[in-house]
mmCIF file of C-alpha atoms and ligand atoms in Angstrom:
data_model
loop_
_atom_site.group_PDB
_atom_site.id
_atom_site.type_symbol
_atom_site.label_atom_id
_atom_site.label_comp_id
_atom_site.label_asym_id
_atom_site.label_seq_id
_atom_site.Cartn_x
_atom_site.Cartn_y
_atom_site.Cartn_z
ATOM 1 C CA MET Q 42 -8.454 20.104 -20.960
ATOM 2 C CA LYS Q 43 -9.863 18.703 -17.707
ATOM 3 C CA LYS Q 44 -8.136 19.786 -14.489
ATOM 4 C CA ILE Q 45 -5.309 17.338 -13.789
ATOM 5 C CA HIS Q 46 -5.313 15.593 -10.409
ATOM 6 C CA MET Q 47 -2.776 13.287 -8.758
ATOM 7 C CA VAL Q 48 -5.809 11.136 -7.914
ATOM 8 C CA ASP Q 49 -9.263 11.840 -9.323
ATOM 9 C CA THR Q 50 -11.640 10.445 -6.702
ATOM 10 C CA LYS Q 51 -14.385 12.830 -7.855
ATOM 11 C CA GLY Q 52 -14.299 11.747 -11.494
ATOM 12 C CA GLN Q 53 -14.308 8.117 -10.403
ATOM 13 C CA TYR Q 54 -17.275 8.710 -8.062
ATOM 14 C CA GLU Q 55 -19.322 10.409 -10.780
ATOM 15 C CA LYS Q 56 -19.290 7.226 -12.855
ATOM 16 C CA ILE Q 57 -20.829 5.158 -10.042
ATOM 17 C CA GLN Q 58 -22.670 7.947 -8.294
ATOM 18 C CA SER Q 59 -26.169 6.477 -8.310
ATOM 19 C CA GLU Q 60 -24.996 3.133 -6.880
ATOM 20 C CA ILE Q 61 -22.908 4.812 -4.184
ATOM 21 C CA ASP Q 62 -25.561 7.342 -3.210
ATOM 22 C CA GLU Q 63 -28.158 4.623 -2.846
ATOM 23 C CA ALA Q 64 -25.854 2.419 -0.765
ATOM 24 C CA VAL Q 65 -24.962 5.298 1.571
ATOM 25 C CA LEU Q 66 -28.603 6.301 1.953
ATOM 26 C CA ASN Q 67 -29.543 2.704 2.707
ATOM 27 C CA VAL Q 68 -27.094 2.629 5.597
ATOM 28 C CA ILE Q 69 -28.429 5.920 6.943
ATOM 29 C CA ARG Q 70 -32.008 4.701 6.638
ATOM 30 C CA SER Q 71 -31.122 1.437 8.399
ATOM 31 C CA SER Q 72 -29.420 3.277 11.288
ATOM 32 C CA GLN Q 73 -26.922 0.413 11.453
ATOM 33 C CA PHE Q 74 -23.862 2.646 11.458
ATOM 34 C CA ILE Q 75 -21.352 0.397 13.219
ATOM 35 C CA GLY Q 76 -20.911 -3.271 12.317
ATOM 36 C CA GLY Q 77 -23.932 -5.016 10.842
ATOM 37 C CA PRO Q 78 -24.622 -6.536 7.439
ATOM 38 C CA GLU Q 79 -22.639 -4.108 5.242
ATOM 39 C CA VAL Q 80 -19.420 -4.706 7.188
ATOM 40 C CA ASN Q 81 -19.966 -8.475 7.323
ATOM 41 C CA LEU Q 82 -20.782 -8.703 3.618
ATOM 42 C CA PHE Q 83 -17.806 -6.551 2.670
ATOM 43 C CA GLN Q 84 -15.483 -8.777 4.698
ATOM 44 C CA GLN Q 85 -16.895 -11.891 3.004
ATOM 45 C CA GLU Q 86 -16.789 -10.397 -0.476
ATOM 46 C CA LEU Q 87 -13.219 -9.173 -0.090
ATOM 47 C CA ALA Q 88 -12.157 -12.584 1.282
ATOM 48 C CA THR Q 89 -13.693 -14.255 -1.788
ATOM 49 C CA TYR Q 90 -12.023 -11.790 -4.145
ATOM 50 C CA LEU Q 91 -8.641 -12.349 -2.495
ATOM 51 C CA GLY Q 92 -9.018 -16.102 -2.108
ATOM 52 C CA THR Q 93 -8.338 -15.951 1.624
ATOM 53 C CA LYS Q 94 -10.331 -17.387 4.501
ATOM 54 C CA ASN Q 95 -10.661 -14.339 6.731
ATOM 55 C CA VAL Q 96 -10.873 -10.590 6.269
ATOM 56 C CA ILE Q 97 -11.247 -8.448 9.377
ATOM 57 C CA ALA Q 98 -12.042 -4.792 8.677
ATOM 58 C CA CYS Q 99 -10.625 -2.059 10.900
ATOM 59 C CA ALA Q 100 -10.294 1.717 11.054
ATOM 60 C CA ASN Q 101 -7.223 2.279 8.858
ATOM 61 C CA GLY Q 102 -4.100 0.651 7.469
ATOM 62 C CA THR Q 103 -1.883 1.802 10.326
ATOM 63 C CA ASP Q 104 -4.202 0.128 12.846
ATOM 64 C CA ALA Q 105 -4.180 -3.024 10.709
ATOM 65 C CA LEU Q 106 -0.385 -3.237 11.059
ATOM 66 C CA GLN Q 107 -0.539 -2.551 14.790
ATOM 67 C CA ILE Q 108 -3.275 -5.121 15.391
ATOM 68 C CA ALA Q 109 -1.326 -7.699 13.361
ATOM 69 C CA MET Q 110 1.735 -7.249 15.579
ATOM 70 C CA MET Q 111 -0.400 -7.403 18.728
ATOM 71 C CA ALA Q 112 -2.153 -10.561 17.528
ATOM 72 C CA LEU Q 113 1.200 -12.246 16.933
ATOM 73 C CA ASP Q 114 2.193 -11.446 20.533
ATOM 74 C CA LEU Q 115 5.275 -9.511 19.494
ATOM 75 C CA LYS Q 116 6.920 -8.146 22.619
ATOM 76 C CA PRO Q 117 9.387 -5.327 23.424
ATOM 77 C CA GLY Q 118 12.857 -6.405 22.391
ATOM 78 C CA ASP Q 119 11.581 -8.418 19.426
ATOM 79 C CA GLU Q 120 13.124 -7.311 16.155
ATOM 80 C CA VAL Q 121 10.929 -6.633 13.139
ATOM 81 C CA ILE Q 122 12.576 -6.226 9.752
ATOM 82 C CA THR Q 123 11.076 -3.799 7.262
ATOM 83 C CA ALA Q 124 12.029 -1.589 4.327
ATOM 84 C CA ASP Q 125 13.733 1.766 4.817
ATOM 85 C CA PHE Q 126 11.901 3.078 1.738
ATOM 86 C CA THR Q 127 8.237 3.112 2.759
ATOM 87 C CA TYR Q 128 5.484 5.216 4.235
ATOM 88 C CA VAL Q 129 6.145 5.924 7.911
ATOM 89 C CA ALA Q 130 3.175 3.864 9.169
ATOM 90 C CA THR Q 131 5.046 0.616 8.630
ATOM 91 C CA ALA Q 132 7.837 1.514 11.057
ATOM 92 C CA GLU Q 133 5.663 3.658 13.310
ATOM 93 C CA VAL Q 134 3.626 0.789 14.706
ATOM 94 C CA ILE Q 135 6.773 -1.272 15.318
ATOM 95 C CA ALA Q 136 8.213 1.577 17.390
ATOM 96 C CA LEU Q 137 4.887 2.342 19.074
ATOM 97 C CA LEU Q 138 4.630 -1.215 20.417
ATOM 98 C CA GLY Q 139 8.159 -1.013 21.812
ATOM 99 C CA LEU Q 140 9.465 -3.503 19.254
ATOM 100 C CA THR Q 141 12.753 -2.864 17.504
ATOM 101 C CA PRO Q 142 12.450 -1.768 13.880
ATOM 102 C CA VAL Q 143 15.287 -3.215 11.826
ATOM 103 C CA LEU Q 144 15.498 -1.292 8.568
ATOM 104 C CA VAL Q 145 16.891 -2.738 5.375
ATOM 105 C CA ASP Q 146 17.485 -1.354 1.896
ATOM 106 C CA VAL Q 147 15.341 -1.926 -1.184
ATOM 107 C CA HIS Q 148 15.964 -3.270 -4.664
ATOM 108 C CA PRO Q 149 17.143 -0.537 -7.060
ATOM 109 C CA ASP Q 150 14.782 -1.606 -9.868
ATOM 110 C CA THR Q 151 11.526 -2.582 -8.161
ATOM 111 C CA PHE Q 152 11.938 -0.357 -5.055
ATOM 112 C CA ASP Q 153 10.638 -3.314 -2.987
ATOM 113 C CA ILE Q 154 12.457 -4.716 0.041
ATOM 114 C CA ASP Q 155 15.769 -6.402 -0.814
ATOM 115 C CA VAL Q 156 15.632 -10.082 0.126
ATOM 116 C CA ASN Q 157 19.407 -10.433 0.519
ATOM 117 C CA ALA Q 158 19.386 -7.469 2.894
ATOM 118 C CA ILE Q 159 16.627 -9.147 4.928
ATOM 119 C CA GLU Q 160 18.718 -12.284 5.246
ATOM 120 C CA ARG Q 161 21.728 -10.312 6.462
ATOM 121 C CA ALA Q 162 19.587 -8.517 9.075
ATOM 122 C CA ILE Q 163 18.168 -11.647 10.721
ATOM 123 C CA THR Q 164 19.365 -12.223 14.309
ATOM 124 C CA PRO Q 165 18.174 -14.563 17.098
ATOM 125 C CA LYS Q 166 15.856 -11.701 18.207
ATOM 126 C CA THR Q 167 14.112 -11.383 14.838
ATOM 127 C CA LYS Q 168 10.435 -12.302 15.066
ATOM 128 C CA ALA Q 169 8.843 -10.912 11.919
ATOM 129 C CA ILE Q 170 9.423 -9.506 8.456
ATOM 130 C CA VAL Q 171 7.160 -6.763 7.097
ATOM 131 C CA PRO Q 172 7.545 -6.590 3.326
ATOM 132 C CA VAL Q 173 5.861 -3.547 1.782
ATOM 133 C CA HIS Q 174 4.435 -4.065 -1.703
ATOM 134 C CA LEU Q 175 5.451 -0.581 -2.704
ATOM 135 C CA PHE Q 176 3.742 1.462 -5.432
ATOM 136 C CA GLY Q 177 1.604 -1.507 -6.519
ATOM 137 C CA GLN Q 178 3.756 -4.566 -7.099
ATOM 138 C CA CYS Q 179 4.671 -7.428 -4.809
ATOM 139 C CA ALA Q 180 7.988 -7.861 -3.061
ATOM 140 C CA ASP Q 181 9.719 -11.164 -3.807
ATOM 141 C CA MET Q 182 7.373 -13.174 -1.597
ATOM 142 C CA GLU Q 183 8.535 -16.663 -2.530
ATOM 143 C CA LYS Q 184 12.060 -15.954 -1.286
ATOM 144 C CA ILE Q 185 10.754 -14.032 1.719
ATOM 145 C CA MET Q 186 8.548 -16.992 2.708
ATOM 146 C CA GLN Q 187 11.512 -19.365 2.330
ATOM 147 C CA LEU Q 188 13.573 -17.171 4.654
ATOM 148 C CA ALA Q 189 10.692 -16.929 7.114
ATOM 149 C CA LYS Q 190 10.289 -20.693 7.163
ATOM 150 C CA LYS Q 191 14.014 -21.287 7.642
ATOM 151 C CA HIS Q 192 14.221 -18.855 10.582
ATOM 152 C CA ASN Q 193 10.710 -19.429 11.979
ATOM 153 C CA LEU Q 194 9.523 -15.845 11.426
ATOM 154 C CA TYR Q 195 6.111 -14.300 10.898
ATOM 155 C CA VAL Q 196 5.480 -12.375 7.697
ATOM 156 C CA ILE Q 197 3.146 -9.367 7.833
ATOM 157 C CA GLU Q 198 2.528 -8.080 4.320
ATOM 158 C CA ASP Q 199 1.913 -4.341 4.037
ATOM 159 C CA VAL Q 200 -0.400 -4.370 1.060
ATOM 160 C CA ALA Q 201 -1.730 -0.813 1.489
ATOM 161 C CA GLN Q 202 -0.506 0.097 -2.013
ATOM 162 C CA ALA Q 203 -1.006 -3.159 -3.885
ATOM 163 C CA ILE Q 204 -4.478 -4.552 -3.293
ATOM 164 C CA GLY Q 205 -5.401 -6.835 -6.201
ATOM 165 C CA ALA Q 206 -1.840 -7.497 -7.402
ATOM 166 C CA ASP Q 207 -1.082 -11.147 -8.236
ATOM 167 C CA TYR Q 208 2.108 -12.909 -7.234
ATOM 168 C CA THR Q 209 3.232 -15.934 -9.288
ATOM 169 C CA PHE Q 210 5.354 -18.644 -7.646
ATOM 170 C CA THR Q 211 7.966 -20.644 -9.564
ATOM 171 C CA ASP Q 212 5.555 -23.614 -9.783
ATOM 172 C CA GLY Q 213 3.131 -21.355 -11.666
ATOM 173 C CA SER Q 214 0.607 -21.003 -8.820
ATOM 174 C CA LYS Q 215 -0.685 -17.523 -8.083
ATOM 175 C CA LYS Q 216 -1.812 -15.708 -4.958
ATOM 176 C CA LYS Q 217 -3.141 -12.233 -4.320
ATOM 177 C CA ALA Q 218 -0.850 -9.759 -2.562
ATOM 178 C CA GLY Q 219 -1.456 -9.937 1.167
ATOM 179 C CA THR Q 220 -2.588 -13.575 1.235
ATOM 180 C CA ILE Q 221 0.866 -15.164 1.156
ATOM 181 C CA GLY Q 222 2.321 -14.280 4.562
ATOM 182 C CA THR Q 223 0.934 -14.848 8.055
ATOM 183 C CA ILE Q 224 -1.207 -11.692 7.898
ATOM 184 C CA GLY Q 225 -1.859 -9.104 5.184
ATOM 185 C CA CYS Q 226 -2.655 -5.492 6.135
ATOM 186 C CA THR Q 227 -4.288 -2.964 3.860
ATOM 187 C CA SER Q 228 -5.621 0.582 3.808
ATOM 188 C CA PHE Q 229 -8.764 1.972 2.197
ATOM 189 C CA TYR Q 230 -7.595 5.596 2.455
ATOM 190 C CA PRO Q 231 -9.436 7.518 -0.314
ATOM 191 C CA SER Q 232 -6.446 7.690 -2.682
ATOM 192 C CA LYS Q 233 -5.694 3.970 -2.419
ATOM 193 C CA ASN Q 234 -6.546 1.625 -5.319
ATOM 194 C CA LEU Q 235 -9.584 0.470 -3.325
ATOM 195 C CA GLY Q 236 -10.363 3.673 -1.465
ATOM 196 C CA CYS Q 237 -13.385 4.528 0.650
ATOM 197 C CA TYR Q 238 -14.680 8.025 1.423
ATOM 198 C CA GLY Q 239 -12.928 8.397 4.752
ATOM 199 C CA ASP Q 240 -10.579 6.092 6.626
ATOM 200 C CA GLY Q 241 -10.612 2.311 6.521
ATOM 201 C CA GLY Q 242 -8.371 -0.730 6.639
ATOM 202 C CA ALA Q 243 -8.367 -4.505 6.908
ATOM 203 C CA LEU Q 244 -6.341 -7.546 7.879
ATOM 204 C CA TYR Q 245 -6.371 -10.833 5.971
ATOM 205 C CA THR Q 246 -5.353 -14.258 7.208
ATOM 206 C CA ASN Q 247 -5.898 -17.892 6.345
ATOM 207 C CA ASP Q 248 -5.441 -18.875 9.999
ATOM 208 C CA ASP Q 249 -8.856 -19.106 11.706
ATOM 209 C CA VAL Q 250 -7.450 -18.984 15.237
ATOM 210 C CA LEU Q 251 -5.438 -15.881 14.419
ATOM 211 C CA ALA Q 252 -8.494 -14.317 12.748
ATOM 212 C CA LYS Q 253 -10.461 -14.694 15.992
ATOM 213 C CA LYS Q 254 -7.671 -13.068 17.931
ATOM 214 C CA ILE Q 255 -7.405 -10.189 15.434
ATOM 215 C CA ASN Q 256 -11.152 -9.650 15.675
ATOM 216 C CA MET Q 257 -10.976 -9.642 19.445
ATOM 217 C CA ILE Q 258 -8.064 -7.182 19.592
ATOM 218 C CA ALA Q 259 -9.759 -4.784 17.156
ATOM 219 C CA LYS Q 260 -12.830 -4.782 19.430
ATOM 220 C CA HIS Q 261 -11.320 -3.784 22.781
ATOM 221 C CA GLY Q 262 -9.998 -7.290 23.380
ATOM 222 C CA GLN Q 263 -13.464 -8.701 23.905
ATOM 223 C CA SER Q 264 -14.760 -12.052 22.697
ATOM 224 C CA VAL Q 265 -18.157 -11.527 24.339
ATOM 225 C CA GLN Q 266 -19.490 -8.003 24.853
ATOM 226 C CA TYR Q 267 -18.153 -6.449 28.080
ATOM 227 C CA TYR Q 268 -15.839 -9.410 28.762
ATOM 228 C CA HIS Q 269 -12.260 -8.397 27.913
ATOM 229 C CA ASP Q 270 -9.735 -11.202 27.583
ATOM 230 C CA VAL Q 271 -6.768 -9.165 26.346
ATOM 231 C CA VAL Q 272 -5.875 -5.477 26.103
ATOM 232 C CA GLY Q 273 -7.131 -4.418 22.699
ATOM 233 C CA VAL Q 274 -7.878 -1.307 20.690
ATOM 234 C CA ASN Q 275 -10.979 0.302 19.221
ATOM 235 C CA SER Q 276 -10.609 -0.013 15.475
ATOM 236 C CA ARG Q 277 -13.626 -0.461 13.243
ATOM 237 C CA LEU Q 278 -14.677 0.242 9.685
ATOM 238 C CA ASP Q 279 -17.999 2.046 9.741
ATOM 239 C CA ALA Q 280 -20.964 0.715 7.791
ATOM 240 C CA ILE Q 281 -21.124 3.637 5.337
ATOM 241 C CA GLN Q 282 -17.513 2.993 4.305
ATOM 242 C CA ALA Q 283 -18.200 -0.748 4.031
ATOM 243 C CA ALA Q 284 -21.194 -0.083 1.768
ATOM 244 C CA ILE Q 285 -19.055 2.151 -0.477
ATOM 245 C CA LEU Q 286 -16.246 -0.426 -0.558
ATOM 246 C CA ARG Q 287 -18.665 -3.232 -1.521
ATOM 247 C CA ILE Q 288 -19.543 -1.289 -4.662
ATOM 248 C CA LYS Q 289 -16.000 -0.232 -5.471
ATOM 249 C CA LEU Q 290 -14.670 -3.786 -4.975
ATOM 250 C CA ARG Q 291 -16.776 -4.839 -7.999
ATOM 251 C CA HIS Q 292 -14.825 -2.315 -10.079
ATOM 252 C CA LEU Q 293 -11.374 -3.002 -8.635
ATOM 253 C CA ASP Q 294 -10.082 -5.152 -11.502
ATOM 254 C CA ASN Q 295 -11.276 -2.589 -14.038
ATOM 255 C CA TYR Q 296 -9.610 0.141 -12.015
ATOM 256 C CA ALA Q 297 -6.335 -1.826 -12.183
ATOM 257 C CA LEU Q 298 -6.773 -2.129 -15.961
ATOM 258 C CA ALA Q 299 -7.315 1.627 -16.289
ATOM 259 C CA ARG Q 300 -4.190 2.301 -14.218
ATOM 260 C CA ASN Q 301 -2.195 -0.160 -16.335
ATOM 261 C CA LYS Q 302 -3.428 1.521 -19.501
ATOM 262 C CA ALA Q 303 -2.227 4.885 -18.223
ATOM 263 C CA ALA Q 304 1.100 3.325 -17.176
ATOM 264 C CA ALA Q 305 1.521 1.773 -20.633
ATOM 265 C CA TYR Q 306 0.971 5.196 -22.208
ATOM 266 C CA TYR Q 307 3.574 6.807 -19.940
ATOM 267 C CA ASP Q 308 5.973 3.893 -20.593
ATOM 268 C CA LYS Q 309 5.779 4.335 -24.328
ATOM 269 C CA ALA Q 310 5.984 8.120 -24.261
ATOM 270 C CA LEU Q 311 8.820 8.262 -21.722
ATOM 271 C CA ALA Q 312 10.894 5.183 -22.593
ATOM 272 C CA ASN Q 313 14.593 5.295 -23.459
ATOM 273 C CA ASN Q 314 15.322 8.758 -22.170
ATOM 274 C CA PRO Q 315 18.719 9.022 -20.430
ATOM 275 C CA LYS Q 316 17.283 11.673 -18.082
ATOM 276 C CA PHE Q 317 14.907 9.307 -16.301
ATOM 277 C CA LYS Q 318 13.975 5.673 -15.887
ATOM 278 C CA ILE Q 319 10.420 4.384 -16.222
ATOM 279 C CA PRO Q 320 9.183 1.911 -13.557
ATOM 280 C CA ALA Q 321 10.671 -1.586 -13.797
ATOM 281 C CA ARG Q 322 8.256 -4.505 -13.444
ATOM 282 C CA ALA Q 323 8.900 -7.172 -10.810
ATOM 283 C CA LYS Q 324 9.384 -10.590 -12.387
ATOM 284 C CA ASN Q 325 6.783 -12.445 -10.340
ATOM 285 C CA SER Q 326 4.122 -9.831 -9.777
ATOM 286 C CA THR Q 327 1.496 -7.958 -11.689
ATOM 287 C CA HIS Q 328 1.520 -4.206 -11.105
ATOM 288 C CA VAL Q 329 -1.573 -2.312 -9.995
ATOM 289 C CA PHE Q 330 0.158 1.077 -10.299
ATOM 290 C CA HIS Q 331 -0.773 2.759 -7.071
ATOM 291 C CA GLN Q 332 1.982 5.130 -8.184
ATOM 292 C CA TYR Q 333 3.788 5.698 -11.460
ATOM 293 C CA THR Q 334 7.237 6.762 -10.318
ATOM 294 C CA LEU Q 335 10.136 7.968 -12.445
ATOM 295 C CA LEU Q 336 13.725 7.743 -11.297
ATOM 296 C CA LEU Q 337 15.449 10.938 -12.432
ATOM 297 C CA ASN Q 338 19.044 11.000 -13.613
ATOM 298 C CA GLY Q 339 20.792 14.355 -13.357
ATOM 299 C CA VAL Q 340 17.545 16.351 -13.500
ATOM 300 C CA ASP Q 341 16.808 19.085 -10.948
ATOM 301 C CA ARG Q 342 13.709 17.562 -9.349
ATOM 302 C CA GLU Q 343 12.442 20.739 -7.713
ATOM 303 C CA LYS Q 344 12.715 22.627 -10.991
ATOM 304 C CA LEU Q 345 10.946 19.839 -12.867
ATOM 305 C CA LYS Q 346 8.173 19.839 -10.266
ATOM 306 C CA ALA Q 347 7.863 23.636 -10.512
ATOM 307 C CA HIS Q 348 7.788 23.390 -14.327
ATOM 308 C CA LEU Q 349 4.991 20.838 -14.169
ATOM 309 C CA GLU Q 350 3.103 22.920 -11.603
ATOM 310 C CA SER Q 351 3.364 25.958 -13.886
ATOM 311 C CA LYS Q 352 1.550 23.840 -16.461
ATOM 312 C CA SER Q 353 -1.084 22.762 -13.879
ATOM 313 C CA ILE Q 354 0.354 19.263 -13.613
ATOM 314 C CA PRO Q 355 0.678 17.990 -10.040
ATOM 315 C CA ALA Q 356 3.549 15.665 -9.091
ATOM 316 C CA MET Q 357 4.558 14.205 -5.742
ATOM 317 C CA ILE Q 358 7.711 12.945 -4.060
ATOM 318 C CA TYR Q 359 7.101 9.567 -2.411
ATOM 319 C CA TYR Q 360 9.193 9.630 -0.239
ATOM 320 C CA PRO Q 361 11.582 12.540 0.280
ATOM 321 C CA VAL Q 362 13.397 11.226 3.387
ATOM 322 C CA PRO Q 363 14.477 7.643 4.174
ATOM 323 C CA LEU Q 364 13.074 6.325 7.455
ATOM 324 C CA HIS Q 365 16.513 6.080 9.058
ATOM 325 C CA LEU Q 366 17.072 9.801 8.459
ATOM 326 C CA GLN Q 367 13.700 10.915 9.851
ATOM 327 C CA LYS Q 368 13.958 12.810 13.136
ATOM 328 C CA ALA Q 369 11.569 10.461 14.938
ATOM 329 C CA TYR Q 370 13.501 7.368 13.856
ATOM 330 C CA THR Q 371 17.020 8.587 14.569
ATOM 331 C CA ASP Q 372 18.888 5.640 16.000
ATOM 332 C CA VAL Q 373 22.493 5.065 16.957
ATOM 333 C CA ARG Q 374 22.440 1.977 14.762
ATOM 334 C CA TYR Q 375 21.940 4.031 11.581
ATOM 335 C CA LYS Q 376 23.613 6.940 9.805
ATOM 336 C CA ALA Q 377 23.546 8.625 6.395
ATOM 337 C CA GLY Q 378 25.053 6.334 3.777
ATOM 338 C CA ASP Q 379 23.812 3.081 5.391
ATOM 339 C CA PHE Q 380 21.051 2.469 2.833
ATOM 340 C CA PRO Q 381 22.432 3.798 -0.453
ATOM 341 C CA VAL Q 382 19.579 2.625 -2.671
ATOM 342 C CA THR Q 383 16.872 4.194 -0.516
ATOM 343 C CA GLU Q 384 18.898 7.372 -0.139
ATOM 344 C CA LYS Q 385 19.313 7.632 -3.901
ATOM 345 C CA LEU Q 386 15.612 6.966 -4.511
ATOM 346 C CA CYS Q 387 14.536 9.568 -1.969
ATOM 347 C CA ALA Q 388 16.716 12.105 -3.769
ATOM 348 C CA SER Q 389 15.630 11.214 -7.307
ATOM 349 C CA VAL Q 390 12.070 9.829 -7.556
ATOM 350 C CA ILE Q 391 9.031 11.721 -8.743
ATOM 351 C CA SER Q 392 5.503 10.323 -9.016
ATOM 352 C CA LEU Q 393 3.211 11.425 -11.832
ATOM 353 C CA PRO Q 394 -0.583 11.704 -11.808
ATOM 354 C CA MET Q 395 -1.929 8.147 -11.672
ATOM 355 C CA HIS Q 396 -5.578 7.178 -11.331
ATOM 356 C CA THR Q 397 -8.477 5.551 -13.120
ATOM 357 C CA GLU Q 398 -9.733 8.627 -14.966
ATOM 358 C CA LEU Q 399 -6.687 9.683 -17.033
ATOM 359 C CA ASP Q 400 -7.408 10.126 -20.746
ATOM 360 C CA GLU Q 401 -4.910 10.081 -23.619
ATOM 361 C CA ASP Q 402 -4.924 13.863 -24.105
ATOM 362 C CA THR Q 403 -3.939 14.363 -20.484
ATOM 363 C CA LEU Q 404 -1.279 11.639 -20.564
ATOM 364 C CA LYS Q 405 0.149 13.131 -23.763
ATOM 365 C CA TYR Q 406 0.243 16.601 -22.233
ATOM 366 C CA ILE Q 407 1.969 15.360 -19.051
ATOM 367 C CA SER Q 408 4.530 13.243 -20.935
ATOM 368 C CA GLU Q 409 5.340 16.011 -23.413
ATOM 369 C CA SER Q 410 5.716 18.516 -20.597
ATOM 370 C CA ILE Q 411 8.304 16.279 -18.894
ATOM 371 C CA ILE Q 412 10.245 15.689 -22.105
ATOM 372 C CA GLU Q 413 10.148 19.399 -22.917
ATOM 373 C CA PHE Q 414 11.741 20.186 -19.537
ATOM 374 C CA VAL Q 415 14.575 17.647 -19.660
ATOM 375 C CA LYS Q 416 15.568 18.568 -23.223
HETATM 376 C C1 PLP A 207 2.747 1.432 2.646
HETATM 377 C C2 PLP A 207 1.683 1.950 3.565
HETATM 378 N N1 PLP A 207 1.511 1.368 4.762
HETATM 379 C C3 PLP A 207 0.564 1.782 5.615
HETATM 380 C C4 PLP A 207 -0.272 2.823 5.305
HETATM 381 C C5 PLP A 207 -1.210 3.297 6.349
HETATM 382 O O1 PLP A 207 -2.546 3.336 5.968
HETATM 383 P P1 PLP A 207 -3.565 4.383 6.631
HETATM 384 O O2 PLP A 207 -3.261 5.730 6.093
HETATM 385 O O3 PLP A 207 -4.907 3.868 6.215
HETATM 386 O O4 PLP A 207 -3.380 4.303 8.105
HETATM 387 C C6 PLP A 207 -0.148 3.447 4.058
HETATM 388 C C7 PLP A 207 -1.045 4.521 3.589
HETATM 389 O O5 PLP A 207 -1.226 5.581 3.985
HETATM 390 C C8 PLP A 207 0.870 3.010 3.167
HETATM 391 O O6 PLP A 207 1.043 3.602 1.981
#
């Protein structure tokens, strides 16, 4: 059997190798390493794919979140509500800018931010909500947008794990994840659903004025070269990464199909076992399965992980510690027990290999190995 990876970027590359190699060589031959046509075309093509007016590429997903908060003029003392169960980047930029992260719990089935908890956390100081579309499906954006409208809040979607997912509103209309709020922020880290071969990220917005400001902030706060209107940052996607992403974007929907096929196999093989729960699907969102995450019930997770490792099956814990219990985010406002859903998830989730190159033999072997252990 092929070696089993959490994410098989090599196997995926081999299928499009000639296209990628040519695109990379073309950039090298052109000597246009920063900015230029590849970056511009990628931004346009991604905007078309997403159905949004503006895509501004930047250096990584963490920068995208930071630039979004800078562009919205969030100031120290402003409160920003986000999920306790997420990758640290989401809260990190809030803290870094001197804003106040307000953490809330997540929904026990979808693992996405709990809308009722958001509502309870809103105060007169709240300026923005940052829903994270965790593991590949959208948070309940219709309700989040209603709350935002009622309280006059910005919504910054963290779409690092859910690029390409579709959200369906109650009137039947659909929008791509990241294009519903004020700004969407994504990451092109290699293991992401649309991953480049280094670091990369982007912001999306339908607001042209905001797009100009985002662009300016990402480029040292300059609107004209060497004229700096605001304090900005240096955050750019390089042309080689843009060229790679242009090719991979054409395959993104097929990649989502491949991930869904793998998820469907796992679902069927692992359904109805009292020892674990397969991923629930959000009602209004498609799932692009950035992760396939089981919720264990009375199973020793470390022993299961060791069992899988002994059979050359990798598995990961996303995430082992809730944000409010991380050393860097210790805060008098929070203590153990405050976010019971997140705390339970951190103690009981395990993510299985999930990528575009999984075949049935591998999926069968992984599923059987899990069942064998819990028996
Ligand atoms: C939910 C979430 N937000 C933000 C990021 C940050 O992206 P990057 O690693 O490109 O900075 C990531 C990915 O690492 C993520 O998973």
